[in-house]
């Protein structure tokens, strides 16, 4: 081994995601199990710069597997995007005697990790924690399944009122530039359509919807709009102009999609990934994200996880279309 692995640092960064706590627990316990000290870093990279750090024992992660959010807090840190900020973070690393890092977050987190690892020859392993599921090389990210189920439950409720009032709803869901949450929640909730950034332009998708006709035999319609797919309000305004008789409503689900207790799937995924992260460090791996493909753990270089485009399965668009007649 090129370095001695006596102490690791763990942090959560970027948008929080259900299951991050399960990942922190797994990283902490797997490290201690292997005789490695754990330093918990608060508020993501910000805490690395300011030195908000506490040594964790196994009991510090008791009773958190079921909690949403992150006990370590999270932040989007602009200072860490600068060389100066990263140099300050490295001073903390040296002062605290941290030999390697496990970072839990999304593409912004891994972009920062990659730069930091290159500049300071720092061993870093990533665990994908984001509701967006937009990281290449893993079938699922921690938090995605929970958010998907939360959205599905919300749409089920919206369906009740939409049916009662015979309304057309545009429901906007998160996902940044990706349509995984939108497309899959649309299928799971029996929605009539999804407007996603991966297909043609949102205007073209809307035109297609209009030409297919919204209502037909139905007494309610729900269209899911990915936040990166044009905005539900804009869609609704356009339809209202064309069909002034339609009774239209818009619902933007917002941050409730990020909260809540993680599903069993996310807890298990986070637990496996946490253990795999420590095993990867013991195996002298660095600058990789832990992924899962066909239920097997894989190692994905940060460069690929961030840069390669993860595609939504467009066959699902077909499924949605067929089933919404
Ligand atoms: O990346 C997770 C996510 O929830 C995205 O879906 C969304 O675009 C973004 O974060 C919202 O970020 P914030 O909470 O900083 O407004």
Short mmCIF file of C-alpha atoms and ligand atoms in Angstrom, two decimals:
data_model
loop_
_atom_site.label_atom_id
_atom_site.label_comp_id
_atom_site.label_asym_id
_atom_site.label_seq_id
_atom_site.Cartn_x
_atom_site.Cartn_y
_atom_site.Cartn_z
CA UNK A 1 0.00 0.00 0.00
CA UNK A 2 1.33 3.44 -0.95
CA UNK A 3 -0.17 5.05 2.13
CA UNK A 4 -1.33 3.86 5.50
CA UNK A 5 -5.09 3.83 5.88
CA UNK A 6 -5.55 4.73 9.52
CA UNK A 7 -8.24 7.39 9.31
CA UNK A 8 -10.92 8.29 6.78
CA UNK A 9 -13.13 11.36 6.47
CA UNK A 10 -16.75 11.08 5.38
CA UNK A 11 -19.03 13.85 4.13
CA UNK A 12 -22.32 14.45 2.34
CA UNK A 13 -22.51 17.20 -0.24
CA UNK A 14 -24.91 18.76 -2.77
CA UNK A 15 -28.66 18.19 -2.60
CA UNK A 16 -29.53 15.82 0.22
CA UNK A 17 -31.11 12.48 -0.66
CA UNK A 18 -32.96 9.87 1.41
CA UNK A 19 -30.52 7.09 2.24
CA UNK A 20 -27.52 9.36 2.75
CA UNK A 21 -27.70 8.56 6.47
CA UNK A 22 -27.73 4.85 5.73
CA UNK A 23 -24.58 5.40 3.66
CA UNK A 24 -22.88 7.40 6.45
CA UNK A 25 -23.73 4.61 8.89
CA UNK A 26 -22.36 1.93 6.57
CA UNK A 27 -19.13 3.83 5.85
CA UNK A 28 -18.59 4.51 9.56
CA UNK A 29 -19.24 0.97 10.73
CA UNK A 30 -17.34 -0.72 7.88
CA UNK A 31 -14.33 1.50 8.59
CA UNK A 32 -14.37 0.84 12.34
CA UNK A 33 -14.88 -2.89 11.65
CA UNK A 34 -11.61 -2.76 9.70
CA UNK A 35 -9.76 -0.87 12.42
CA UNK A 36 -9.92 2.50 10.66
CA UNK A 37 -10.78 5.75 12.48
CA UNK A 38 -13.68 7.82 11.13
CA UNK A 39 -13.87 11.60 11.07
CA UNK A 40 -17.29 12.98 10.17
CA UNK A 41 -17.07 16.22 8.21
CA UNK A 42 -20.08 18.54 8.55
CA UNK A 43 -21.67 20.62 5.76
CA UNK A 44 -19.84 18.94 2.90
CA UNK A 45 -16.75 20.59 1.46
CA UNK A 46 -17.54 23.73 3.45
CA UNK A 47 -16.83 21.82 6.66
CA UNK A 48 -13.60 20.57 5.19
CA UNK A 49 -12.51 24.17 4.69
CA UNK A 50 -13.70 25.43 8.08
CA UNK A 51 -12.70 22.31 9.99
CA UNK A 52 -16.15 21.28 11.28
CA UNK A 53 -15.14 17.74 12.12
CA UNK A 54 -15.98 15.18 14.78
CA UNK A 55 -14.60 11.70 15.30
CA UNK A 56 -17.40 9.12 15.02
CA UNK A 57 -17.82 5.93 17.00
CA UNK A 58 -20.27 3.20 16.01
CA UNK A 59 -22.96 4.63 18.33
CA UNK A 60 -22.84 8.00 16.53
CA UNK A 61 -24.60 6.36 13.61
CA UNK A 62 -27.18 4.43 15.63
CA UNK A 63 -30.82 4.94 14.72
CA UNK A 64 -30.17 6.87 11.53
CA UNK A 65 -30.72 4.23 8.84
CA UNK A 66 -34.40 5.14 8.72
CA UNK A 67 -33.95 8.93 8.75
CA UNK A 68 -34.24 11.09 5.64
CA UNK A 69 -31.88 14.02 5.02
CA UNK A 70 -28.33 13.82 6.30
CA UNK A 71 -27.13 14.08 9.91
CA UNK A 72 -23.86 15.48 8.52
CA UNK A 73 -25.77 18.38 6.88
CA UNK A 74 -25.08 19.29 3.29
CA UNK A 75 -24.09 22.35 1.31
CA UNK A 76 -23.18 23.46 -2.17
CA UNK A 77 -19.77 25.04 -1.60
CA UNK A 78 -18.55 27.58 -4.17
CA UNK A 79 -15.23 28.07 -2.34
CA UNK A 80 -14.24 24.46 -2.97
CA UNK A 81 -14.53 25.17 -6.70
CA UNK A 82 -11.45 27.37 -6.37
CA UNK A 83 -7.83 26.23 -5.98
CA UNK A 84 -7.49 28.41 -2.89
CA UNK A 85 -10.53 26.80 -1.28
CA UNK A 86 -9.24 23.32 -1.98
CA UNK A 87 -5.82 24.25 -0.55
CA UNK A 88 -7.52 25.29 2.70
CA UNK A 89 -9.42 21.99 2.71
CA UNK A 90 -6.15 20.11 2.34
CA UNK A 91 -4.70 21.94 5.34
CA UNK A 92 -7.63 20.57 7.38
CA UNK A 93 -7.03 17.09 6.01
CA UNK A 94 -3.40 17.22 7.16
CA UNK A 95 -4.21 18.72 10.53
CA UNK A 96 -6.85 16.05 11.21
CA UNK A 97 -4.64 13.20 9.98
CA UNK A 98 -7.19 12.07 7.38
CA UNK A 99 -5.67 9.58 4.90
CA UNK A 100 -8.63 9.17 2.54
CA UNK A 101 -12.12 10.50 1.92
CA UNK A 102 -15.51 8.99 1.19
CA UNK A 103 -17.80 11.59 -0.39
CA UNK A 104 -21.53 11.02 -0.76
CA UNK A 105 -23.29 13.17 -3.35
CA UNK A 106 -23.92 13.82 -7.03
CA UNK A 107 -21.98 15.09 -10.02
CA UNK A 108 -20.98 18.40 -8.40
CA UNK A 109 -19.58 16.47 -5.45
CA UNK A 110 -17.57 14.16 -7.69
CA UNK A 111 -16.33 17.02 -9.87
CA UNK A 112 -14.89 18.64 -6.73
CA UNK A 113 -13.52 15.31 -5.51
CA UNK A 114 -11.79 14.68 -8.80
CA UNK A 115 -9.99 18.02 -8.79
CA UNK A 116 -9.01 17.62 -5.13
CA UNK A 117 -7.72 14.08 -5.68
CA UNK A 118 -5.59 15.21 -8.62
CA UNK A 119 -4.12 18.26 -6.89
CA UNK A 120 -3.22 16.58 -3.61
CA UNK A 121 -2.87 12.93 -4.58
CA UNK A 122 -5.73 12.19 -2.23
CA UNK A 123 -7.49 8.79 -2.26
CA UNK A 124 -11.21 9.51 -2.62
CA UNK A 125 -14.14 7.15 -3.16
CA UNK A 126 -17.60 8.42 -4.12
CA UNK A 127 -21.02 7.06 -3.22
CA UNK A 128 -23.78 8.29 -5.57
CA UNK A 129 -26.34 10.09 -3.42
CA UNK A 130 -28.88 12.07 -5.43
CA UNK A 131 -32.58 11.76 -6.21
CA UNK A 132 -31.87 12.60 -9.86
CA UNK A 133 -30.30 9.22 -10.79
CA UNK A 134 -28.19 11.07 -13.35
CA UNK A 135 -24.79 9.46 -12.75
CA UNK A 136 -23.39 7.20 -15.42
CA UNK A 137 -22.26 3.71 -14.44
CA UNK A 138 -24.84 2.86 -11.80
CA UNK A 139 -28.36 1.54 -12.30
CA UNK A 140 -29.54 3.57 -9.35
CA UNK A 141 -28.32 6.32 -7.06
CA UNK A 142 -29.08 6.42 -3.35
CA UNK A 143 -32.31 8.40 -2.86
CA UNK A 144 -33.75 7.89 -6.32
CA UNK A 145 -36.08 5.02 -5.40
CA UNK A 146 -37.44 6.87 -2.37
CA UNK A 147 -38.08 10.05 -4.36
CA UNK A 148 -39.75 8.03 -7.11
CA UNK A 149 -42.10 6.44 -4.60
CA UNK A 150 -42.81 9.80 -2.95
CA UNK A 151 -43.71 11.31 -6.33
CA UNK A 152 -45.91 8.32 -7.15
CA UNK A 153 -47.83 8.76 -3.89
CA UNK A 154 -48.29 12.47 -4.59
CA UNK A 155 -49.60 11.82 -8.09
CA UNK A 156 -52.02 9.20 -6.73
CA UNK A 157 -53.44 11.90 -4.49
CA UNK A 158 -53.57 14.43 -7.31
CA UNK A 159 -55.44 11.85 -9.39
CA UNK A 160 -58.24 11.74 -6.81
CA UNK A 161 -58.92 15.44 -7.06
CA UNK A 162 -58.24 15.57 -10.82
CA UNK A 163 -60.87 12.89 -11.40
CA UNK A 164 -63.40 14.52 -9.10
CA UNK A 165 -63.14 17.82 -10.98
CA UNK A 166 -62.44 16.32 -14.42
CA UNK A 167 -59.29 18.37 -14.70
CA UNK A 168 -56.08 18.32 -16.64
CA UNK A 169 -53.04 18.55 -14.35
CA UNK A 170 -49.47 19.41 -15.16
CA UNK A 171 -47.25 18.10 -12.37
CA UNK A 172 -43.63 19.29 -12.27
CA UNK A 173 -41.06 16.97 -10.72
CA UNK A 174 -37.36 17.36 -9.94
CA UNK A 175 -34.46 15.73 -11.72
CA UNK A 176 -32.37 18.69 -12.83
CA UNK A 177 -31.48 17.92 -16.49
CA UNK A 178 -32.59 14.30 -16.33
CA UNK A 179 -36.00 12.72 -16.89
CA UNK A 180 -35.65 9.51 -14.83
CA UNK A 181 -38.00 10.66 -12.08
CA UNK A 182 -40.52 12.10 -14.55
CA UNK A 183 -40.72 9.14 -16.91
CA UNK A 184 -40.76 6.42 -14.28
CA UNK A 185 -43.19 8.21 -11.96
CA UNK A 186 -45.48 8.73 -14.94
CA UNK A 187 -45.53 4.99 -15.65
CA UNK A 188 -45.90 4.06 -11.98
CA UNK A 189 -48.83 6.44 -11.45
CA UNK A 190 -50.65 5.71 -14.68
CA UNK A 191 -50.15 9.28 -15.88
CA UNK A 192 -51.10 10.15 -19.44
CA UNK A 193 -47.73 11.56 -20.53
CA UNK A 194 -44.30 12.75 -19.45
CA UNK A 195 -42.34 15.64 -20.90
CA UNK A 196 -38.65 14.92 -20.45
CA UNK A 197 -35.44 16.67 -21.53
CA UNK A 198 -34.03 13.55 -23.22
CA UNK A 199 -36.66 13.46 -25.95
CA UNK A 200 -37.16 16.20 -28.55
CA UNK A 201 -37.93 19.76 -27.41
CA UNK A 202 -40.66 20.26 -24.87
CA UNK A 203 -42.68 22.23 -27.45
CA UNK A 204 -42.51 19.30 -29.88
CA UNK A 205 -43.54 16.91 -27.10
CA UNK A 206 -46.44 19.14 -26.18
CA UNK A 207 -47.54 19.40 -29.82
CA UNK A 208 -47.48 15.62 -30.04
CA UNK A 209 -49.66 15.41 -26.93
CA UNK A 210 -52.12 17.91 -28.33
CA UNK A 211 -52.35 16.10 -31.64
CA UNK A 212 -52.98 12.81 -29.81
CA UNK A 213 -55.81 14.53 -27.93
CA UNK A 214 -55.81 14.83 -24.18
CA UNK A 215 -59.08 13.58 -22.98
CA UNK A 216 -60.74 11.02 -25.17
CA UNK A 217 -62.70 8.77 -22.86
CA UNK A 218 -60.93 9.98 -19.73
CA UNK A 219 -62.30 12.21 -17.07
CA UNK A 220 -58.90 13.37 -15.86
CA UNK A 221 -55.45 13.70 -17.37
CA UNK A 222 -52.08 14.05 -15.70
CA UNK A 223 -48.97 15.14 -17.53
CA UNK A 224 -45.67 14.89 -15.67
CA UNK A 225 -43.16 17.58 -16.61
CA UNK A 226 -39.49 17.16 -15.71
CA UNK A 227 -38.11 20.41 -14.27
CA UNK A 228 -35.52 20.35 -17.06
CA UNK A 229 -38.31 19.77 -19.59
CA UNK A 230 -39.76 23.21 -19.95
CA UNK A 231 -41.68 24.00 -16.76
CA UNK A 232 -45.21 22.89 -15.96
CA UNK A 233 -46.62 26.40 -15.75
CA UNK A 234 -45.42 27.29 -19.25
CA UNK A 235 -46.96 24.09 -20.62
CA UNK A 236 -50.24 24.80 -18.86
CA UNK A 237 -50.36 28.38 -20.18
CA UNK A 238 -49.86 27.20 -23.72
CA UNK A 239 -52.59 24.57 -23.50
CA UNK A 240 -54.93 27.08 -21.90
CA UNK A 241 -54.50 29.43 -24.85
CA UNK A 242 -55.29 26.68 -27.31
CA UNK A 243 -58.05 25.03 -25.26
CA UNK A 244 -59.68 27.73 -23.12
CA UNK A 245 -62.41 25.28 -22.08
CA UNK A 246 -60.05 22.85 -20.38
CA UNK A 247 -60.00 23.05 -16.62
CA UNK A 248 -56.26 23.07 -16.00
CA UNK A 249 -54.23 23.07 -12.82
CA UNK A 250 -50.49 23.03 -12.12
CA UNK A 251 -48.75 21.34 -9.21
CA UNK A 252 -45.03 21.79 -8.60
CA UNK A 253 -44.00 19.12 -6.11
CA UNK A 254 -40.75 20.84 -5.06
CA UNK A 255 -38.57 19.83 -2.17
CA UNK A 256 -40.99 17.40 -0.57
CA UNK A 257 -39.54 15.02 -3.17
CA UNK A 258 -36.19 15.07 -1.37
CA UNK A 259 -37.49 14.26 2.11
CA UNK A 260 -38.79 11.24 3.94
CA UNK A 261 -37.61 7.92 5.27
CA UNK A 262 -35.67 5.92 2.67
CA UNK A 263 -37.23 2.87 1.06
CA UNK A 264 -35.84 -0.59 1.78
CA UNK A 265 -34.20 -0.49 -1.65
CA UNK A 266 -32.31 2.73 -0.85
CA UNK A 267 -31.28 1.55 2.62
CA UNK A 268 -29.87 -1.69 1.23
CA UNK A 269 -28.18 0.09 -1.69
CA UNK A 270 -26.60 2.67 0.63
CA UNK A 271 -25.47 -0.03 3.08
CA UNK A 272 -23.82 -2.09 0.34
CA UNK A 273 -22.20 0.96 -1.22
CA UNK A 274 -20.84 2.14 2.14
CA UNK A 275 -19.17 -1.21 2.80
CA UNK A 276 -17.92 -1.34 -0.81
CA UNK A 277 -16.37 2.13 -0.45
CA UNK A 278 -14.23 1.03 2.51
CA UNK A 279 -13.31 -2.21 0.77
CA UNK A 280 -12.27 -0.21 -2.30
CA UNK A 281 -9.98 1.97 -0.17
CA UNK A 282 -8.45 -1.10 1.46
CA UNK A 283 -7.91 -2.40 -2.06
CA UNK A 284 -5.99 0.82 -2.91
CA UNK A 285 -8.65 2.11 -5.29
CA UNK A 286 -9.01 5.86 -5.73
CA UNK A 287 -11.03 8.39 -7.73
CA UNK A 288 -13.88 6.00 -8.35
CA UNK A 289 -17.58 6.02 -7.67
CA UNK A 290 -19.20 2.90 -6.29
CA UNK A 291 -22.05 1.83 -8.58
CA UNK A 292 -24.44 -1.06 -8.85
CA UNK A 293 -25.17 -2.77 -12.16
CA UNK A 294 -27.50 -5.78 -12.33
CA UNK A 295 -27.31 -5.97 -8.55
CA UNK A 296 -23.51 -6.28 -8.57
CA UNK A 297 -21.17 -3.64 -7.11
CA UNK A 298 -18.99 -1.94 -9.73
CA UNK A 299 -16.24 0.70 -9.67
CA UNK A 300 -16.69 3.66 -12.02
CA UNK A 301 -13.95 6.27 -12.57
CA UNK A 302 -15.15 9.74 -11.51
CA UNK A 303 -14.41 11.00 -15.02
CA UNK A 304 -16.94 8.57 -16.51
CA UNK A 305 -19.58 8.88 -13.78
CA UNK A 306 -19.70 12.65 -14.26
CA UNK A 307 -19.11 13.10 -17.95
CA UNK A 308 -20.69 10.16 -19.73
CA UNK A 309 -24.32 10.61 -20.51
CA UNK A 310 -26.67 8.27 -18.71
CA UNK A 311 -29.59 7.59 -21.01
CA UNK A 312 -33.18 7.12 -20.00
CA UNK A 313 -34.66 3.99 -21.51
CA UNK A 314 -36.77 5.41 -24.34
CA UNK A 315 -38.65 2.11 -24.63
CA UNK A 316 -40.43 3.32 -21.49
CA UNK A 317 -41.79 6.31 -23.42
CA UNK A 318 -43.47 3.80 -25.69
CA UNK A 319 -44.87 1.89 -22.71
CA UNK A 320 -46.32 5.09 -21.30
CA UNK A 321 -47.88 5.98 -24.64
CA UNK A 322 -49.42 2.56 -25.18
CA UNK A 323 -50.88 2.42 -21.69
CA UNK A 324 -52.31 5.93 -21.68
CA UNK A 325 -54.94 5.37 -24.39
O1 LIG B 1 -29.89 17.38 -7.44
C1 LIG B 1 -30.99 17.23 -6.61
C2 LIG B 1 -31.97 18.37 -6.83
O2 LIG B 1 -33.08 18.17 -5.97
C3 LIG B 1 -32.44 18.56 -8.27
O3 LIG B 1 -33.44 17.65 -8.63
C4 LIG B 1 -32.91 19.99 -8.24
O4 LIG B 1 -32.80 20.57 -9.52
C5 LIG B 1 -31.94 20.64 -7.29
O5 LIG B 1 -31.38 19.61 -6.50
C6 LIG B 1 -32.54 21.69 -6.39
O6 LIG B 1 -31.51 22.22 -5.63
P1 LIG B 1 -31.71 23.19 -4.38
O7 LIG B 1 -32.26 22.38 -3.26
O8 LIG B 1 -30.35 23.69 -4.09
O9 LIG B 1 -32.68 24.23 -4.80
#
